[in-house]
PDB file of C-alpha atoms in Angstrom:
ATOM      1  CA  MET A   1     118.985  86.061 108.167  1.00 47.00           C
ATOM      2  CA  ALA A   2     119.120  82.429 107.228  1.00 50.00           C
ATOM      3  CA  GLU A   3     116.352  81.760 109.666  1.00 62.00           C
ATOM      4  CA  THR A   4     114.200  83.481 107.440  1.00 69.00           C
ATOM      5  CA  LEU A   5     114.343  81.309 104.344  1.00 71.00           C
ATOM      6  CA  ARG A   6     112.161  78.242 103.581  1.00 76.00           C
ATOM      7  CA  ASP A   7     114.299  75.208 104.126  1.00 81.00           C
ATOM      8  CA  GLU A   8     113.810  73.952 100.515  1.00 79.00           C
ATOM      9  CA  ILE A   9     116.014  76.820  99.687  1.00 76.00           C
ATOM     10  CA  LYS A  10     118.371  76.219 102.234  1.00 76.00           C
ATOM     11  CA  GLU A  11     118.839  72.961 101.379  1.00 79.00           C
ATOM     12  CA  LYS A  12     119.397  73.938  97.597  1.00 76.00           C
ATOM     13  CA  ILE A  13     122.046  76.513  98.849  1.00 74.00           C
ATOM     14  CA  LEU A  14     123.906  73.946 101.090  1.00 76.00           C
ATOM     15  CA  ASN A  15     123.880  71.603  97.978  1.00 76.00           C
ATOM     16  CA  GLY A  16     124.992  73.727  95.604  1.00 76.00           C
ATOM     17  CA  TYR A  17     122.001  73.697  93.453  1.00 73.00           C
ATOM     18  CA  TYR A  18     121.973  77.228  92.361  1.00 70.00           C
ATOM     19  CA  LYS A  19     124.314  77.826  89.897  1.00 75.00           C
ATOM     20  CA  CYS A  20     123.683  81.696  89.690  1.00 74.00           C
ATOM     21  CA  GLU A  21     122.231  84.188  92.142  1.00 79.00           C
ATOM     22  CA  LYS A  22     119.504  84.768  89.811  1.00 78.00           C
ATOM     23  CA  GLU A  23     118.079  81.418  90.391  1.00 79.00           C
ATOM     24  CA  LEU A  24     117.719  82.248  94.239  1.00 77.00           C
ATOM     25  CA  THR A  25     115.905  85.132  93.328  1.00 81.00           C
ATOM     26  CA  LEU A  26     113.498  83.470  90.724  1.00 80.00           C
ATOM     27  CA  SER A  27     112.974  80.885  93.865  1.00 82.00           C
ATOM     28  CA  ILE A  28     112.037  83.679  96.094  1.00 83.00           C
ATOM     29  CA  PHE A  29     109.491  85.333  93.566  1.00 83.00           C
ATOM     30  CA  SER A  30     108.168  81.878  92.285  1.00 84.00           C
ATOM     31  CA  GLY A  31     104.490  81.519  92.187  1.00 86.00           C
ATOM     32  CA  LYS A  32     101.913  82.625  89.895  1.00 88.00           C
ATOM     33  CA  TRP A  33     100.875  85.266  92.821  1.00 93.00           C
ATOM     34  CA  LYS A  34     103.699  86.218  94.494  1.00 94.00           C
ATOM     35  CA  ILE A  35     104.765  89.113  92.208  1.00 93.00           C
ATOM     36  CA  VAL A  36     101.253  90.647  92.442  1.00 93.00           C
ATOM     37  CA  ILE A  37     101.040  90.142  96.157  1.00 96.00           C
ATOM     38  CA  LEU A  38     104.319  91.956  96.275  1.00 95.00           C
ATOM     39  CA  TRP A  39     103.572  94.816  94.189  1.00 94.00           C
ATOM     40  CA  HIS A  40     100.112  95.623  96.236  1.00 96.00           C
ATOM     41  CA  LEU A  41     101.805  95.384  99.466  1.00 97.00           C
ATOM     42  CA  GLY A  42     104.694  97.176  98.318  1.00 95.00           C
ATOM     43  CA  VAL A  43     103.040 100.139  97.026  1.00 95.00           C
ATOM     44  CA  GLU A  44      99.741 100.163  98.536  1.00 96.00           C
ATOM     45  CA  GLY A  45     101.151  99.120 101.939  1.00 97.00           C
ATOM     46  CA  PRO A  46      99.513  96.494 104.551  1.00 98.00           C
ATOM     47  CA  HIS A  47      96.317  94.404 103.610  1.00 98.00           C
ATOM     48  CA  ARG A  48      94.222  92.035 105.543  1.00 96.00           C
ATOM     49  CA  PHE A  49      93.773  88.403 103.995  1.00 95.00           C
ATOM     50  CA  SER A  50      89.851  89.401 102.593  1.00 94.00           C
ATOM     51  CA  GLU A  51      91.435  92.559 100.859  1.00 96.00           C
ATOM     52  CA  LEU A  52      93.921  90.553  98.820  1.00 96.00           C
ATOM     53  CA  GLN A  53      91.398  87.905  98.097  1.00 95.00           C
ATOM     54  CA  ARG A  54      89.211  90.684  96.855  1.00 95.00           C
ATOM     55  CA  LEU A  55      92.168  91.895  94.691  1.00 95.00           C
ATOM     56  CA  PHE A  56      92.534  88.159  93.399  1.00 92.00           C
ATOM     57  CA  PRO A  57      88.994  86.798  93.069  1.00 91.00           C
ATOM     58  CA  LYS A  58      90.648  83.825  90.681  1.00 92.00           C
ATOM     59  CA  ILE A  59      92.955  82.764  93.232  1.00 93.00           C
ATOM     60  CA  SER A  60      91.692  80.219  95.722  1.00 94.00           C
ATOM     61  CA  HIS A  61      91.953  80.539  99.498  1.00 94.00           C
ATOM     62  CA  LYS A  62      94.701  77.653  99.664  1.00 96.00           C
ATOM     63  CA  ILE A  63      96.871  79.273  97.025  1.00 96.00           C
ATOM     64  CA  LEU A  64      96.843  82.674  98.743  1.00 96.00           C
ATOM     65  CA  THR A  65      97.488  81.108 102.107  1.00 96.00           C
ATOM     66  CA  ASN A  66     100.672  79.077 100.701  1.00 95.00           C
ATOM     67  CA  GLN A  67     101.811  81.809  98.539  1.00 96.00           C
ATOM     68  CA  LEU A  68     101.729  84.169 101.777  1.00 97.00           C
ATOM     69  CA  ARG A  69     103.117  81.342 104.115  1.00 95.00           C
ATOM     70  CA  GLU A  70     106.167  81.176 101.682  1.00 94.00           C
ATOM     71  CA  LEU A  71     106.731  84.933 101.553  1.00 95.00           C
ATOM     72  CA  MET A  72     106.921  85.039 105.291  1.00 95.00           C
ATOM     73  CA  GLU A  73     109.133  81.768 105.432  1.00 92.00           C
ATOM     74  CA  ASP A  74     111.395  83.792 103.430  1.00 92.00           C
ATOM     75  CA  GLY A  75     111.367  86.871 105.203  1.00 94.00           C
ATOM     76  CA  ILE A  76     109.638  88.934 102.754  1.00 95.00           C
ATOM     77  CA  VAL A  77     106.248  89.413 104.271  1.00 97.00           C
ATOM     78  CA  HIS A  78     105.038  90.082 107.765  1.00 97.00           C
ATOM     79  CA  ARG A  79     102.031  88.561 109.415  1.00 97.00           C
ATOM     80  CA  GLU A  80     100.849  90.951 112.179  1.00 96.00           C
ATOM     81  CA  VAL A  81      97.944  89.408 114.655  1.00 94.00           C
ATOM     82  CA  TYR A  82      96.129  91.926 116.511  1.00 91.00           C
ATOM     83  CA  PRO A  83      94.479  90.843 119.870  1.00 90.00           C
ATOM     84  CA  GLU A  84      90.846  91.834 119.039  1.00 89.00           C
ATOM     85  CA  ILE A  85      87.478  90.017 118.419  1.00 88.00           C
ATOM     86  CA  PRO A  86      87.221  89.322 115.614  1.00 87.00           C
ATOM     87  CA  PRO A  87      90.413  88.604 115.119  1.00 87.00           C
ATOM     88  CA  LYS A  88      92.399  91.142 112.930  1.00 91.00           C
ATOM     89  CA  VAL A  89      95.313  89.832 110.601  1.00 94.00           C
ATOM     90  CA  GLU A  90      97.279  91.960 108.317  1.00 97.00           C
ATOM     91  CA  TYR A  91     100.208  91.579 105.909  1.00 98.00           C
ATOM     92  CA  SER A  92     102.878  93.735 105.341  1.00 98.00           C
ATOM     93  CA  MET A  93     106.148  93.937 103.219  1.00 97.00           C
ATOM     94  CA  THR A  94     109.440  93.558 105.734  1.00 96.00           C
ATOM     95  CA  GLU A  95     112.463  95.389 105.331  1.00 96.00           C
ATOM     96  CA  LEU A  96     113.985  93.159 103.440  1.00 94.00           C
ATOM     97  CA  GLY A  97     110.908  92.529 101.124  1.00 95.00           C
ATOM     98  CA  MET A  98     110.826  96.192 100.376  1.00 96.00           C
ATOM     99  CA  THR A  99     114.477  95.964  98.799  1.00 94.00           C
ATOM    100  CA  LEU A 100     112.395  93.892  96.137  1.00 93.00           C
ATOM    101  CA  LEU A 101     110.004  96.199  95.096  1.00 93.00           C
ATOM    102  CA  PRO A 102     112.148  98.213  92.947  1.00 94.00           C
ATOM    103  CA  ILE A 103     112.417  94.751  90.866  1.00 91.00           C
ATOM    104  CA  VAL A 104     108.727  94.342  91.001  1.00 90.00           C
ATOM    105  CA  GLU A 105     108.060  97.835  89.868  1.00 92.00           C
ATOM    106  CA  MET A 106     110.525  97.657  86.953  1.00 93.00           C
ATOM    107  CA  MET A 107     108.866  94.142  85.931  1.00 90.00           C
ATOM    108  CA  TYR A 108     105.222  95.835  86.233  1.00 90.00           C
ATOM    109  CA  GLU A 109     106.640  98.858  83.952  1.00 93.00           C
ATOM    110  CA  TRP A 110     108.278  96.330  81.415  1.00 93.00           C
ATOM    111  CA  GLY A 111     104.876  94.305  81.477  1.00 90.00           C
ATOM    112  CA  ARG A 112     102.771  97.473  80.806  1.00 91.00           C
ATOM    113  CA  ASN A 113     105.276  98.739  77.904  1.00 94.00           C
ATOM    114  CA  ARG A 114     105.161  95.238  76.393  1.00 91.00           C
ATOM    115  CA  MET A 115     101.330  94.940  76.704  1.00 89.00           C
ATOM    116  CA  ASN A 116     100.965  98.457  74.939  1.00 89.00           C
ATOM    117  CA  GLU A 117     103.265  97.248  71.976  1.00 90.00           C
ATOM    118  CA  ILE A 118     101.353  94.025  71.477  1.00 88.00           C
ATOM    119  CA  LYS A 119      98.013  95.934  71.447  1.00 86.00           C
ATOM    120  CA  GLN A 120      99.367  98.299  69.093  1.00 87.00           C
ATOM    121  CA  GLU A 121     100.672  95.588  66.771  1.00 86.00           C
ATOM    122  CA  MET A 122      97.304  94.060  67.035  1.00 85.00           C
ATOM    123  CA  HIS A 123      95.329  97.072  66.305  1.00 82.00           C
ATOM    124  CA  ILE A 124      93.660  96.622  69.676  1.00 78.00           C
ATOM    125  CA  SER A 125      92.379  99.709  71.390  1.00 74.00           C
ATOM    126  CA  GLU A 126      91.543  99.760  75.031  1.00 68.00           C
ATOM    127  CA  ASN A 127      87.723  99.954  74.324  1.00 69.00           C
ATOM    128  CA  ASP A 128      88.286  96.527  72.367  1.00 70.00           C
ATOM    129  CA  VAL A 129      89.827  94.951  75.643  1.00 67.00           C
ATOM    130  CA  ASN A 130      87.506  92.941  78.157  1.00 61.00           C
ATOM    131  CA  LYS A 131      84.356  92.678  75.527  1.00 53.00           C
TER     132      LYS A 131
END
């Protein structure tokens, strides 16, 4: 299983960098787009790169590629290349990645609940958002 982990994380483990297991988890999650990538792959199933780009129009091609690459190196996401023309590539959650889904879903629920509380405190209705 250690072969499916970024070298930088392996090095930190070997050097005793992580004082707490939560730090390892945060290292896997760190990256602006990783949580939402994991949520879409885990809840909706496999996605092609172009589908992910459409889901996140503000993310650059380079950043999406890097985030997916790190998730693959950590054994969280699998990249499947289909032998057809034009090439078809899909990204999906691995078995290990699926073990993170309950955490991601809890983060989503917490964020949704907190957002609703903030809107109520600010007296903002759904109609006022995105105007």
